[in-house]
Structure formats: structure tokens, C-alpha cells
mmCIF file of C-alpha atoms in Angstrom:
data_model
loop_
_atom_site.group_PDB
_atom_site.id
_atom_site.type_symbol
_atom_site.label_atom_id
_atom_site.label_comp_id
_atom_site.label_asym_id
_atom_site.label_seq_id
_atom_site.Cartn_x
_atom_site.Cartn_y
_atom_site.Cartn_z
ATOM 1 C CA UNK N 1 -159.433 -24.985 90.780
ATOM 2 C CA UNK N 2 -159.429 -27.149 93.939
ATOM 3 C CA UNK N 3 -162.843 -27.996 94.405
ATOM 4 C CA UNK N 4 -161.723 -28.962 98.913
ATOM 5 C CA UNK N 5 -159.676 -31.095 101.061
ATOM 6 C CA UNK N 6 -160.783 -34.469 101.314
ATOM 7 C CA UNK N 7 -159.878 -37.181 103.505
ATOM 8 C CA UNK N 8 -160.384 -40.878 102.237
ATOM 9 C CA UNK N 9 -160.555 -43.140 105.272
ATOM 10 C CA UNK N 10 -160.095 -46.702 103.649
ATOM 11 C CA UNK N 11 -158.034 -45.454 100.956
ATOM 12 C CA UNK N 12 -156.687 -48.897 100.166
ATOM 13 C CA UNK N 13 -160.142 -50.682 99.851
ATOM 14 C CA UNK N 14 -161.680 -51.132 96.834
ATOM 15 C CA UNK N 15 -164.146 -48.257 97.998
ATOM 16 C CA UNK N 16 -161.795 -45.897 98.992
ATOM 17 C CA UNK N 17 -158.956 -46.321 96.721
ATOM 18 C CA UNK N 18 -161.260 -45.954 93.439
ATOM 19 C CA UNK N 19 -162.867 -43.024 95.111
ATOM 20 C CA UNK N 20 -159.643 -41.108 96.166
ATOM 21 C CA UNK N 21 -158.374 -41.887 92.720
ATOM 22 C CA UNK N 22 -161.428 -40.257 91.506
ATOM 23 C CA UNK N 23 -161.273 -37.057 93.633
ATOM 24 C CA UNK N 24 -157.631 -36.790 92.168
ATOM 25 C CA UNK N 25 -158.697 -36.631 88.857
ATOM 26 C CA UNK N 26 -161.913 -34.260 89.661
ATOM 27 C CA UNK N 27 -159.662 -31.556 91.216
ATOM 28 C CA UNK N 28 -159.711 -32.226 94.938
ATOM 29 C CA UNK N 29 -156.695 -32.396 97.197
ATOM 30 C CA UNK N 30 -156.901 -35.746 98.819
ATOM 31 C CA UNK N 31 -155.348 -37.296 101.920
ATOM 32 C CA UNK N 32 -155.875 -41.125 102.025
ATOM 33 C CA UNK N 33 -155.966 -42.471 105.500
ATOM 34 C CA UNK N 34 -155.209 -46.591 106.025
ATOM 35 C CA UNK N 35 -153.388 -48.416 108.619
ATOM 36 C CA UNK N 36 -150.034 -48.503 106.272
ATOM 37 C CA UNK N 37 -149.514 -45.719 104.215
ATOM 38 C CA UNK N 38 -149.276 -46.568 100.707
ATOM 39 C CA UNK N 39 -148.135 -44.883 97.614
ATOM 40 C CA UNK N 40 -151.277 -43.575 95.269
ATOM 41 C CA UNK N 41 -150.944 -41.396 92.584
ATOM 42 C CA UNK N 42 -151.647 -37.613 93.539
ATOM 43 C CA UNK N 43 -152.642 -39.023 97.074
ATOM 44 C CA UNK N 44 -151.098 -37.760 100.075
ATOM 45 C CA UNK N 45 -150.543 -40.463 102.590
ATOM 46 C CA UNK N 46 -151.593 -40.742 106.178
ATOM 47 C CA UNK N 47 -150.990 -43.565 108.529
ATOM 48 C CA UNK N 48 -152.790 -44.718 111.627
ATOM 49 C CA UNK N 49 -154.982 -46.974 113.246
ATOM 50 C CA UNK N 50 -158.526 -45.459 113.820
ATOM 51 C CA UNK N 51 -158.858 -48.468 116.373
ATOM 52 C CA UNK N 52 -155.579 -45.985 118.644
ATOM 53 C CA UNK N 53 -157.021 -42.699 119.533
ATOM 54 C CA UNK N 54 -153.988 -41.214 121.003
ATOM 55 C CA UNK N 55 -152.036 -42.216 117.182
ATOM 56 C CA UNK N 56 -155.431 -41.218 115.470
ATOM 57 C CA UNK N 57 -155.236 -37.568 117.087
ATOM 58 C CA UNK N 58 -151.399 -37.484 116.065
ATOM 59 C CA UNK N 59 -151.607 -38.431 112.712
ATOM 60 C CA UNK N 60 -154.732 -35.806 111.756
ATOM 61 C CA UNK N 61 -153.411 -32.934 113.833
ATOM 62 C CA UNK N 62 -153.360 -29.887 111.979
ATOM 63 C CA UNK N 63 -155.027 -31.524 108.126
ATOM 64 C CA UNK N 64 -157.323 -28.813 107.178
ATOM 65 C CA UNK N 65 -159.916 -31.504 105.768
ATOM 66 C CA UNK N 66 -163.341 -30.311 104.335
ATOM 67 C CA UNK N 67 -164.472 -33.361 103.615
ATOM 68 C CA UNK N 68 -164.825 -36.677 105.095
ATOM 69 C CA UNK N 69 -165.310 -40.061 103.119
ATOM 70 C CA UNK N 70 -165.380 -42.804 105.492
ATOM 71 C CA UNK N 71 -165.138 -46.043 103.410
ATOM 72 C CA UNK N 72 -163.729 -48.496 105.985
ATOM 73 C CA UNK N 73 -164.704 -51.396 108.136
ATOM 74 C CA UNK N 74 -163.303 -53.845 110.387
ATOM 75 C CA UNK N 75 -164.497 -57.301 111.154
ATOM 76 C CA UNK N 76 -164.605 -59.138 114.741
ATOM 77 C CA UNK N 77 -165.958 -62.403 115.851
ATOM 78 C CA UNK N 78 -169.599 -61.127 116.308
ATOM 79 C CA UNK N 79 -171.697 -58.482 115.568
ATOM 80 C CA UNK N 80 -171.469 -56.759 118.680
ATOM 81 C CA UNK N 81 -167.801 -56.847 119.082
ATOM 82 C CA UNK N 82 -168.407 -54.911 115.733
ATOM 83 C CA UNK N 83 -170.425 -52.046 116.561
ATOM 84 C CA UNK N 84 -168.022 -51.673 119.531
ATOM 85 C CA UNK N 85 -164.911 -51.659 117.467
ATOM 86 C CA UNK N 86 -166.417 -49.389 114.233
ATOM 87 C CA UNK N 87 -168.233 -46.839 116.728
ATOM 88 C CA UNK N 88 -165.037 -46.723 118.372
ATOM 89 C CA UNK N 89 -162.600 -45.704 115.169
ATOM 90 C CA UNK N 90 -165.234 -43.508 113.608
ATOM 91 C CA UNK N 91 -165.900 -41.517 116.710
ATOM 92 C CA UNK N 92 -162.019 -41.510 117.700
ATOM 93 C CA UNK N 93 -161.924 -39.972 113.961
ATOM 94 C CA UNK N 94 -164.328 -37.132 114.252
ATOM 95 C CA UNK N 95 -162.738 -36.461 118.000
ATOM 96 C CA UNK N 96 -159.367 -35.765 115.941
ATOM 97 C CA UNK N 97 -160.252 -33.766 113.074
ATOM 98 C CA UNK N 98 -160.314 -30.090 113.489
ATOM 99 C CA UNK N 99 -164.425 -29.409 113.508
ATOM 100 C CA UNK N 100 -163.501 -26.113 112.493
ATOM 101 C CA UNK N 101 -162.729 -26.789 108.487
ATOM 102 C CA UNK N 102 -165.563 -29.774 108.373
ATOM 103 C CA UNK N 103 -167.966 -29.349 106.166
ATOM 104 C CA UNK N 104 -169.386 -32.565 104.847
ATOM 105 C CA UNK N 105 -168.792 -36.266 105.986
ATOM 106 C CA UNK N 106 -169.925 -38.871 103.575
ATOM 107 C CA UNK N 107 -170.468 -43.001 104.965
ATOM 108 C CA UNK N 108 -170.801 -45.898 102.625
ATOM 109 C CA UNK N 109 -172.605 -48.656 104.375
ATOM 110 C CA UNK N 110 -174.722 -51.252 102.239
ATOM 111 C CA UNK N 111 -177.232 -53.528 101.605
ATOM 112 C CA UNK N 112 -177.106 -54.774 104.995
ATOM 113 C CA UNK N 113 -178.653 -51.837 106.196
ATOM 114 C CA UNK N 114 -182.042 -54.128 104.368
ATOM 115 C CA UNK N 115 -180.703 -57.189 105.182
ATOM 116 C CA UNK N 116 -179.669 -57.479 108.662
ATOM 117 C CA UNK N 117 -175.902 -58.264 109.888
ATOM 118 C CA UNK N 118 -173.866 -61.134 109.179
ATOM 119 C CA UNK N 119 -175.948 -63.637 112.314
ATOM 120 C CA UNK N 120 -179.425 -62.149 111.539
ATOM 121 C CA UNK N 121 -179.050 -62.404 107.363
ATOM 122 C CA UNK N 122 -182.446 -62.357 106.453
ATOM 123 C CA UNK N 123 -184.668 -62.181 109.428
ATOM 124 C CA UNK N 124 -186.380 -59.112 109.107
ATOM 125 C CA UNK N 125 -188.959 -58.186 106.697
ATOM 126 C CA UNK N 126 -187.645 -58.670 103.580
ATOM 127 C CA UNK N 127 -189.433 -56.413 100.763
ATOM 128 C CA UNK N 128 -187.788 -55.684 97.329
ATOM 129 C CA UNK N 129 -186.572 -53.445 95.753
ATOM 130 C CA UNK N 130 -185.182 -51.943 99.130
ATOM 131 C CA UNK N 131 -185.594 -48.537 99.385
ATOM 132 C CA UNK N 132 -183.951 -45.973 101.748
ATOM 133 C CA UNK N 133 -187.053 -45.522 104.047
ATOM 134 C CA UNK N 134 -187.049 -49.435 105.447
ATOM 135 C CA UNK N 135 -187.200 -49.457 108.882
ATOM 136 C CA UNK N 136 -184.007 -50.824 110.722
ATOM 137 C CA UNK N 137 -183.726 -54.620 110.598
ATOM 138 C CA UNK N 138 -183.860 -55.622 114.880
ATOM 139 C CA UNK N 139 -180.466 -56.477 116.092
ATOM 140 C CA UNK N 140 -177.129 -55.390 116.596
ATOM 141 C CA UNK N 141 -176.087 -54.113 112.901
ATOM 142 C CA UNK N 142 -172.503 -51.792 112.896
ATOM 143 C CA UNK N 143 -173.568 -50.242 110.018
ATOM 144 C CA UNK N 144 -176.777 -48.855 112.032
ATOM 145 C CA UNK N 145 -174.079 -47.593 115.306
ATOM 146 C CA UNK N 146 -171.653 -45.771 112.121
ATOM 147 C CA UNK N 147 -175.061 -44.244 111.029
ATOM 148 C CA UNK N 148 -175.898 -42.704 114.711
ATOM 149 C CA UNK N 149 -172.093 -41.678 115.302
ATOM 150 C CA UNK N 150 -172.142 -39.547 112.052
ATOM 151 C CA UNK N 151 -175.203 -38.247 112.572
ATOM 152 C CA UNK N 152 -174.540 -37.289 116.782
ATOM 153 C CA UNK N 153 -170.968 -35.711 115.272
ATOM 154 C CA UNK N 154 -172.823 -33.860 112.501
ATOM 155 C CA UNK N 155 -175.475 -32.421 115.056
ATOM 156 C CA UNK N 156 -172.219 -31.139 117.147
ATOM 157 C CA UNK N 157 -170.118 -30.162 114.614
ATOM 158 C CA UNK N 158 -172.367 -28.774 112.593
ATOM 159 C CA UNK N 159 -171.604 -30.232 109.119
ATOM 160 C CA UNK N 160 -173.437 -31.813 106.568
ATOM 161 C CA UNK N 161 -173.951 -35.605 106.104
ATOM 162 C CA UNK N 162 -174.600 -38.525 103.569
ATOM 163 C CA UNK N 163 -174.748 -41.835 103.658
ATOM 164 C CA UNK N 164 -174.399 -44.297 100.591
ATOM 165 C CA UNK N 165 -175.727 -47.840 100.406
ATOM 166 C CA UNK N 166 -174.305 -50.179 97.195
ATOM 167 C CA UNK N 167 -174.881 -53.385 97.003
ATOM 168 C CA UNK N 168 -171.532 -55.480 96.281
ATOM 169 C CA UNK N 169 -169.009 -53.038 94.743
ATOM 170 C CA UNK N 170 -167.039 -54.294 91.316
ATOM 171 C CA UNK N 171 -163.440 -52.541 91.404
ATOM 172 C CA UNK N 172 -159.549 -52.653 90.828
ATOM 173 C CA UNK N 173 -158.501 -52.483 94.301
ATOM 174 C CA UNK N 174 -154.927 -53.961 95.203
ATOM 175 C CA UNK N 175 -154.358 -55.709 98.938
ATOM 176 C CA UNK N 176 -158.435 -55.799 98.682
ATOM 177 C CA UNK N 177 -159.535 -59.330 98.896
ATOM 178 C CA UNK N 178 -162.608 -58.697 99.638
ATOM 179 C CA UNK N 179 -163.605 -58.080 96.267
ATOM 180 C CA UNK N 180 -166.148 -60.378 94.506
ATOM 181 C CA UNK N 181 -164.913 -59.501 90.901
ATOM 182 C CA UNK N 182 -161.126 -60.249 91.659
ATOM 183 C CA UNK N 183 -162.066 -63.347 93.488
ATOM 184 C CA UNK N 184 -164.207 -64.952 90.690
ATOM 185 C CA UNK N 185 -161.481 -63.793 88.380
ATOM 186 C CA UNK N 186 -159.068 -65.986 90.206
ATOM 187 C CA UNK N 187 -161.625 -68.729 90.801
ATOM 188 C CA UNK N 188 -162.162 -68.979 86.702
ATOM 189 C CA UNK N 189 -158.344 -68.923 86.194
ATOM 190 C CA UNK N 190 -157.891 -72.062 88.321
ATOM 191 C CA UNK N 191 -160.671 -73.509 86.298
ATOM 192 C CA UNK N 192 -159.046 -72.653 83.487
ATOM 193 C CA UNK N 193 -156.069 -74.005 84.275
ATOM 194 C CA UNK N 194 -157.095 -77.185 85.961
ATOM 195 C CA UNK N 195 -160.132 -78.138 83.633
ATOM 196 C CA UNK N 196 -162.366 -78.319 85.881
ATOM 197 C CA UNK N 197 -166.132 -76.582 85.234
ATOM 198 C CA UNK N 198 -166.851 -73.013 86.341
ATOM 199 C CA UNK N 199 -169.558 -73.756 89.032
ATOM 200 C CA UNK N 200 -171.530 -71.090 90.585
ATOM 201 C CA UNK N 201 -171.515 -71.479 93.859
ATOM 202 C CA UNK N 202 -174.570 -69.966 95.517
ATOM 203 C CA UNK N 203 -178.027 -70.627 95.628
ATOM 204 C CA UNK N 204 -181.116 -71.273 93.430
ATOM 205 C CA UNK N 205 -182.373 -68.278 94.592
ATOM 206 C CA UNK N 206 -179.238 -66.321 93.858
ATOM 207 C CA UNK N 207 -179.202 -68.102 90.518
ATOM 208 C CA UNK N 208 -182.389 -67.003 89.408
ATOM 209 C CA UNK N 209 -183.781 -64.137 90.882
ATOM 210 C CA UNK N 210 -183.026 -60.157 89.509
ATOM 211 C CA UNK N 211 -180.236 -58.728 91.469
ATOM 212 C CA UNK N 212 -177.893 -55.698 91.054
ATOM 213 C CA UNK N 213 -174.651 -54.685 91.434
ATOM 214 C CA UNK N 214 -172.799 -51.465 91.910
ATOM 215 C CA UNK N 215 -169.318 -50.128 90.280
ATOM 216 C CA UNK N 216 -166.843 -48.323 92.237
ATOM 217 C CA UNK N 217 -166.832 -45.655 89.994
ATOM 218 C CA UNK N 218 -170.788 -45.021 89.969
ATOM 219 C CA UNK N 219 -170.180 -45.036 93.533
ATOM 220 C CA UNK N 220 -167.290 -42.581 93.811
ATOM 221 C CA UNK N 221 -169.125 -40.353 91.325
ATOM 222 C CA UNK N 222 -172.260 -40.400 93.962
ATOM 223 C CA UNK N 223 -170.382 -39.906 97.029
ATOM 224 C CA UNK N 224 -168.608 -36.389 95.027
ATOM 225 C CA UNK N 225 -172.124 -35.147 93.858
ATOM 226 C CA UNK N 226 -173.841 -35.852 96.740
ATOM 227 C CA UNK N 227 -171.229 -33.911 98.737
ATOM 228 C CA UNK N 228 -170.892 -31.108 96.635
ATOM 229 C CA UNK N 229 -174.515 -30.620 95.659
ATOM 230 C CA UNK N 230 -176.424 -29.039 98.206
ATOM 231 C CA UNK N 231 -179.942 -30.069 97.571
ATOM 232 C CA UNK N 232 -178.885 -33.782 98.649
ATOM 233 C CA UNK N 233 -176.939 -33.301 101.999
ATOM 234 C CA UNK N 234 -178.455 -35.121 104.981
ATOM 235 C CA UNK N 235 -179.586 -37.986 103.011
ATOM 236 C CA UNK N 236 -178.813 -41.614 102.431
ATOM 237 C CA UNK N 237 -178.773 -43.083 99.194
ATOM 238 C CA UNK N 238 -178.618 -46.088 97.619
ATOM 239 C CA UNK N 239 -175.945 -46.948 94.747
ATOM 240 C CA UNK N 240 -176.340 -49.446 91.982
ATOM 241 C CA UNK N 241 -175.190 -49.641 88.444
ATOM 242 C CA UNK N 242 -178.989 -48.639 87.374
ATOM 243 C CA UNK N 243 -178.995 -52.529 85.497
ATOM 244 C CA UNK N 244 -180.967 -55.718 86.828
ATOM 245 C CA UNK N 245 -179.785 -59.102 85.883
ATOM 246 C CA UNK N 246 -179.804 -62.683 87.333
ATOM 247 C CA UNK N 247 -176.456 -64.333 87.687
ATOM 248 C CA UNK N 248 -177.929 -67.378 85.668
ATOM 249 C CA UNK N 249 -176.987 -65.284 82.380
ATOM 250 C CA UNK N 250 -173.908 -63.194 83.951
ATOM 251 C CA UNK N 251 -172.273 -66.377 85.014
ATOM 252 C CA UNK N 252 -172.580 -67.918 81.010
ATOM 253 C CA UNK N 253 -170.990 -64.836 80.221
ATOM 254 C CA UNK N 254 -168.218 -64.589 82.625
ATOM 255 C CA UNK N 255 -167.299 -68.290 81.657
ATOM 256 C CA UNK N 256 -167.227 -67.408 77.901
ATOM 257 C CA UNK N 257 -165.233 -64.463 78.720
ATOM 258 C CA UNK N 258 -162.561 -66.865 80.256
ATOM 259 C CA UNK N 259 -163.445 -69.514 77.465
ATOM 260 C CA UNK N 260 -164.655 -71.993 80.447
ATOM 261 C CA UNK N 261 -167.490 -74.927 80.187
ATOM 262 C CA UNK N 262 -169.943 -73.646 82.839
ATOM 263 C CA UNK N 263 -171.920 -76.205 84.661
ATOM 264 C CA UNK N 264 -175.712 -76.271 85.587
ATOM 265 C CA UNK N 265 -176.123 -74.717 88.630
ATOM 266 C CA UNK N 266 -175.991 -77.659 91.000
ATOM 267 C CA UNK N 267 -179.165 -77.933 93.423
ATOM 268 C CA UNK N 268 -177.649 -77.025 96.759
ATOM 269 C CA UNK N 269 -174.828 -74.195 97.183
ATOM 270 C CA UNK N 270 -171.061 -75.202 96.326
ATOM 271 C CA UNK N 271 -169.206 -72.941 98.557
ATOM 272 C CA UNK N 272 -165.767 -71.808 96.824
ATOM 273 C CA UNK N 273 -164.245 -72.110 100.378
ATOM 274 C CA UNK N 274 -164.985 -76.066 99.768
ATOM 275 C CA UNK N 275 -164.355 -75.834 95.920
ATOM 276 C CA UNK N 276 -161.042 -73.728 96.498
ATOM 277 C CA UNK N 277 -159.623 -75.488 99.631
ATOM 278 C CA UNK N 278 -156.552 -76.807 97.903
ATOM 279 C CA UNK N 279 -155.684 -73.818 95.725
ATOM 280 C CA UNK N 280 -152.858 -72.305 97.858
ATOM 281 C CA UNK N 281 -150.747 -74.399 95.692
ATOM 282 C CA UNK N 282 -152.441 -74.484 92.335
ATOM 283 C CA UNK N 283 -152.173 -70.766 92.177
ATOM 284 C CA UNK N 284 -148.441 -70.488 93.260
ATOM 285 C CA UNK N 285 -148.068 -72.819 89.959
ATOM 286 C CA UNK N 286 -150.356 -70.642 88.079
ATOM 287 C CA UNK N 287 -148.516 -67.507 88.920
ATOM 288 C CA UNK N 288 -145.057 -68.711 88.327
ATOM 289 C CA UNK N 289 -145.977 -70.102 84.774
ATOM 290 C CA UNK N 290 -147.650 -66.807 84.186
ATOM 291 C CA UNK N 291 -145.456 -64.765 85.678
ATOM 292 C CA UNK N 292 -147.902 -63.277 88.034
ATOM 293 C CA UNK N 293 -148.088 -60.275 90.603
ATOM 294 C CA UNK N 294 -149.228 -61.979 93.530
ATOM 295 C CA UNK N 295 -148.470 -65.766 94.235
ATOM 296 C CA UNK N 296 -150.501 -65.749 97.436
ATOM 297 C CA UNK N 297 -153.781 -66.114 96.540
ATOM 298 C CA UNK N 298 -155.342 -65.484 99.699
ATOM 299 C CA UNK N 299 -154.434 -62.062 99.178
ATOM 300 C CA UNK N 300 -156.541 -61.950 96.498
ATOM 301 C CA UNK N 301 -159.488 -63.727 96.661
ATOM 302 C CA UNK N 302 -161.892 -63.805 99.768
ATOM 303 C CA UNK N 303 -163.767 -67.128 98.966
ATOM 304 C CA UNK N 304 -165.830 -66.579 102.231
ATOM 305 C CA UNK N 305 -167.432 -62.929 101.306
ATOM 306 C CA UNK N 306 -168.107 -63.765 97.329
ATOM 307 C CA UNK N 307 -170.130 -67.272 99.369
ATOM 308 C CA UNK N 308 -171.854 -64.621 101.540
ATOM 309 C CA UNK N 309 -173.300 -62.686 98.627
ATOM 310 C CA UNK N 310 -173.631 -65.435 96.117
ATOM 311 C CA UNK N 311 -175.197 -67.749 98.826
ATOM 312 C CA UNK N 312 -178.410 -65.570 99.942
ATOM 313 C CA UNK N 313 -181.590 -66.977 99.851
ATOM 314 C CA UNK N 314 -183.360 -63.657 99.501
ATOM 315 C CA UNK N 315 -183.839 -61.606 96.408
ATOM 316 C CA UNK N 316 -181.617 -57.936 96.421
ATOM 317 C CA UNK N 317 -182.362 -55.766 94.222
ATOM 318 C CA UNK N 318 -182.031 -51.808 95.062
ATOM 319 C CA UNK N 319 -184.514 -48.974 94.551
ATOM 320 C CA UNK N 320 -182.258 -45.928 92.913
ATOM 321 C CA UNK N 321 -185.794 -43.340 92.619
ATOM 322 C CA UNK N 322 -184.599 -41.158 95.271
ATOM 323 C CA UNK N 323 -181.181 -40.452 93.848
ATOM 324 C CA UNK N 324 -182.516 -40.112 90.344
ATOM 325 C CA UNK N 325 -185.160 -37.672 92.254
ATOM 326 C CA UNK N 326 -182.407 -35.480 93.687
ATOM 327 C CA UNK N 327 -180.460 -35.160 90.248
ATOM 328 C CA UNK N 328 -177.787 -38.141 89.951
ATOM 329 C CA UNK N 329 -178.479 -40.601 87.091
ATOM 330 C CA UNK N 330 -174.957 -41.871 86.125
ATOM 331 C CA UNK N 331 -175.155 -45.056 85.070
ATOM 332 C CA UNK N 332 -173.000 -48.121 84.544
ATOM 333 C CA UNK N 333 -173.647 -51.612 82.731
ATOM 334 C CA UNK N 334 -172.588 -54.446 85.341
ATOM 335 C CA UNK N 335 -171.620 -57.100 82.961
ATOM 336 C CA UNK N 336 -169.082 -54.439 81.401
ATOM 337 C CA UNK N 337 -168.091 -53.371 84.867
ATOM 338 C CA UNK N 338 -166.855 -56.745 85.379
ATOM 339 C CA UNK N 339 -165.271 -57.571 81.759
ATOM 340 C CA UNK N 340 -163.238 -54.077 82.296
ATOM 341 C CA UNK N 341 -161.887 -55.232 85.767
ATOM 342 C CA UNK N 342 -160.972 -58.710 84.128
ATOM 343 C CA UNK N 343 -159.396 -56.939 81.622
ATOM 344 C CA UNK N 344 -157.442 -54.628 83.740
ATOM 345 C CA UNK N 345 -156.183 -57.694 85.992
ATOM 346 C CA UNK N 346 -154.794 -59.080 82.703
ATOM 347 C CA UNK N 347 -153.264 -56.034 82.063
ATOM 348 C CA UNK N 348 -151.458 -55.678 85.861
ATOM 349 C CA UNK N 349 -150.629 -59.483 85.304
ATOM 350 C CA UNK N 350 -153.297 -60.354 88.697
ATOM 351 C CA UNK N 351 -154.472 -62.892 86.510
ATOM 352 C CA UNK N 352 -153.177 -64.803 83.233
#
């Protein structure tokens, strides 16, 4: 029994791709929209840049989507040029699907909805665990304009709405770079295979302090109950794993996992863009000894977004109560999220 038509926008991301993967396997049909179609098991593809209305309106004319999972981003030069450009693709979205079928539209946003945007990180109030009712940090934030789009198109349209806030997501995604799990994957190999110590490469406060972490499966799991489950529609949610740790431990743990010495953390941050500015050519060795996927690795690891998240100076952690409230309590140890994604990068030869 098909449970409705979904449309994954981001279908390639490490967000989207686990989810419409997901909605596969639960019984949905599922169109997954990118800006080159690509090949995903029971996924039907769709092309087109959200950022070209005219090609937007071609490529959705006619889908008879129910659902909408928007799970995509892009990234300009400053935070305003990014509310103008996301407003802009997710309103030129909802201006080409037929209103008519629409019945839900879910958003994943994050933990900068607490935190502020990329120029204001950390200059609001910050007060942990973060929980859905925090006022909006001041400042231009994109994920704040996608929040007000959904919700004017919702109030038009009339369809139902959610919006889902995880903290950094830990996935098998592809093409994803931006993807902490894959990128300190690749980081310990080149350890590994040059000798040299696994050093975290954040802060003391990042070091020490509880934090959280959310699985793109947990997440995908949310974003399908919270769509089909009518008591939680027109509501945002956060989405973490349900654990706490502090990367102190985590980080012994990845380094035993990939056999490496791990050094203290040093006293001021160690950005991998510094520590990995000469591995273009380590890991084209790497991957031709091993017989690897990808030889490139900056299309696999994203040294500047694991030093965003690793590099805070402000405790995250997530309050999950309201989710839990409404009736979802899936939940997902991160340390195992991360030695199954290692694992599975062995297995697709990502990594040696």
C-alpha cells in the first residue's frame, strides 16, 4: 500500500538521499529532486535548478506530489545573499507544484536556528539544552526566511507543515562533502597512513562540554512520522540521536576504531583546513594503493564545515521533550552511528 507521493528536494545530500531511501523502503512513491539527476534505487529522478523558476515550473509540471521534504541549501558569500537565494528556490518551488495534491511540506533546518548564522555564531542568548520555543537569534539567518516562506505557502495553500532541527547529521551520502563523519573518516585515514597523531581540531569547549548528534536515519524516521501523524503537523521539532557525550571520549574511540595514537587536545583549535592543506596529494596516493572510489578528496571531505562545528565555543546540546511529548522516541546511539558509517565506507571502498 502506497502510503503518498513524496518529493525529496536535496535528494543527493546526506539529508535527503538517506531520507528518500527511507521513504522507498516504507512504501512511498518518491521523486528525488537535485540539480543533476542521479540514479537511486526505487527513486524517480527529477532535474532542475530551484535557483531557475521558468526550469523549476517545467520540471514539476504535472507530479502529483503529496508531500514535500525540502532538505536542501545553498551557500553564498554572506548571510544575506543567503536568505535571498534560499527564499528564492523554495518559493519558486511551492509556485510550481500543483497546490491542489499538497498536503504536507516538511523543512529541515538546524541548530542554527539557536545559534545564529554563520557571521553572528554565538551572539545571541545562548541557553542549553535549546529547545524549540527560543526566540529568534537577531540577524539575517536563511533558515529563519525558509521558515516564513513555508509557513506564508502553507497559509495559502492550505497544507500542513513541519519543521525539523538536528544538530550535525551522521550519514552515507555520496557527492556530500559536507558530511562531518565522512570527513573525519578521511582525516584518520591520512593519519593512518602518514603516522602522524589524530588531533582534534576544535576547541576546549568543544572538547569537553556534553554535545549531541543526530543520525540520518533518526531523522528520516521523524520527518515520515511527523508527516503522517496528525497530532504533530504545524510544529517544529528538534532531532538528535536521544545520547549526550563530549567528543573528549568519542574522539579516543574513533582513533581506536582506526587503530590511531590520539593526541591531547592541544590548547588552541587546529583547524583541519591548516592540518589537511597538503592532502590533495596524499590521498590520490592513498586511493591508488587502496584502490579507492574517489581520488579527489575534496569531494569528500569538507575540512571547513567539520572546523565550524568542532570549533564552537558554546555548548549544543538539544532538548528532544517535545517530540517525545507528541509520540516519537526512536532512538539511535551516536558513537555506533558513526562506527556503522566507517564501516560502510570500508565496505564502498571510500576509505581503506
Amino acid at each position: 500500500m502506497r502510503k503518498g507521493t513524496a518529493l525529496v528536494v536535496g535528494a543527493t545530500g546526506i539529508t535527503g538521499g538517506n531520507l528518500a531511501s527511507y521513504l522507498v523502503a516504507s512504501g512511498w512513491t518518491v521523486y528525488g529532486l537535485s540539480r543533476r539527476a542521479t540514479e537511486q534505487s526505487g527513486v524517480i529522478p527529477v532535474a532542475a535548478d530551484l535557483l531557475d523558476k521558468p526550469a523549476t515550473e517545467q520540471a514539476l509540471a504535472g507530479l502529483p506530489i503529496t508531500h514535500v521534504f525540502y532538505c536542501t541549501w545553498v551557500r553564498r558569500d554572506n548571510e544575506k545573499a543567503n536568505v535571498e537565494a534560499n527564499s528564492a528556490m523554495m518559493r519558486h518551488l511551492f509556485e510550481a507544484l500543483d497546490s491542489d495534491n499538497l498536503q504536507h511540506a516538511s523543512l529541515v533546518t538546524g541548530t542554527k536556528q539557536y545559534l545564529g548564522s554563520f557571521e553572528a555564531y554565538g551572539s545571541g542568548r545562548i541557553e542549553t539544552p535549546f529547545r524549540e520555543s527560543e526566540p529568534r537569534v537577531p540577524g539575517d539567518n536563511f533558515y529563519y526566511a525558509l521558515e516564513d516562506v513555508l509557513l506564508e505557502a502553507a497559509e495559502h495553500h492550505g497544507f500542513a507543515w513541519n519543521v525539523h532541527r538536528p544538530h550535525t547529521v551522521i550519514g552515507y551520502a555520496r557527492g556530500n562533502a559536507m558530511n562531518m563523519g565522512t570527513t573525519l573518516a578521511v582525516y584518520a585515514s591520512i593519519c593512518k597512513a602518514t603516522g602522524q597523531p589524530f588531533v582534534f581540531p576544535g576547541s576546549q569547549t568543544q572538547w569537553n562540554a556534553l554535545t549531541d548528534m543526530t543520525d540520518a536515519l533518526v531523522l528520516a524516521r521523524q520527518m515520515e512520522w511527523a508527516a503522517t501523524t496528525p497530532g504533530a503537523a504545524n510544529q517544529a521539532f528538534n532531532t538528535v540521536n536521544g545520547d549526550v557525550f563530549r567528543w573528549r571520549r568519542m574522539w579516543h574511540e574513533i582513533g581506536e576504531y582506526f587503530g590511531l595514537k590520539v593526541a591531547d587536545c592541544p590548547e588552541t583549535p587546529q583547524p583541519l583546513e591548516d592540518q589537511m592543506a597538503n592532502a590533495e596529494s596524499t590521498w590520490r596516493e592513498i586511493a591508488a594503493k587502496h584502490d579507492l572510489v574517489e581520488p579527489d578528496v575534496d569531494k569528500l571531505a569538507s575540512w571547513w564545515h567539520t572546523d565550524a562545528d568542532l570549533g564552537r565555543d558554546q555548548e549544543c546540546v538539544n532538548d528532544t521533550t517535545k517530540s517525545r511529548d507528541f509520540g516519537f522516541s526512536h532512538f539511535r546511539e551516536t558513537r555506533g552511528a558513526f562506527f556503522d558509517l566507517f564501516d560502510r565506507l570500508r565496505a564502498e571502498k571510500v576509505i581503506p
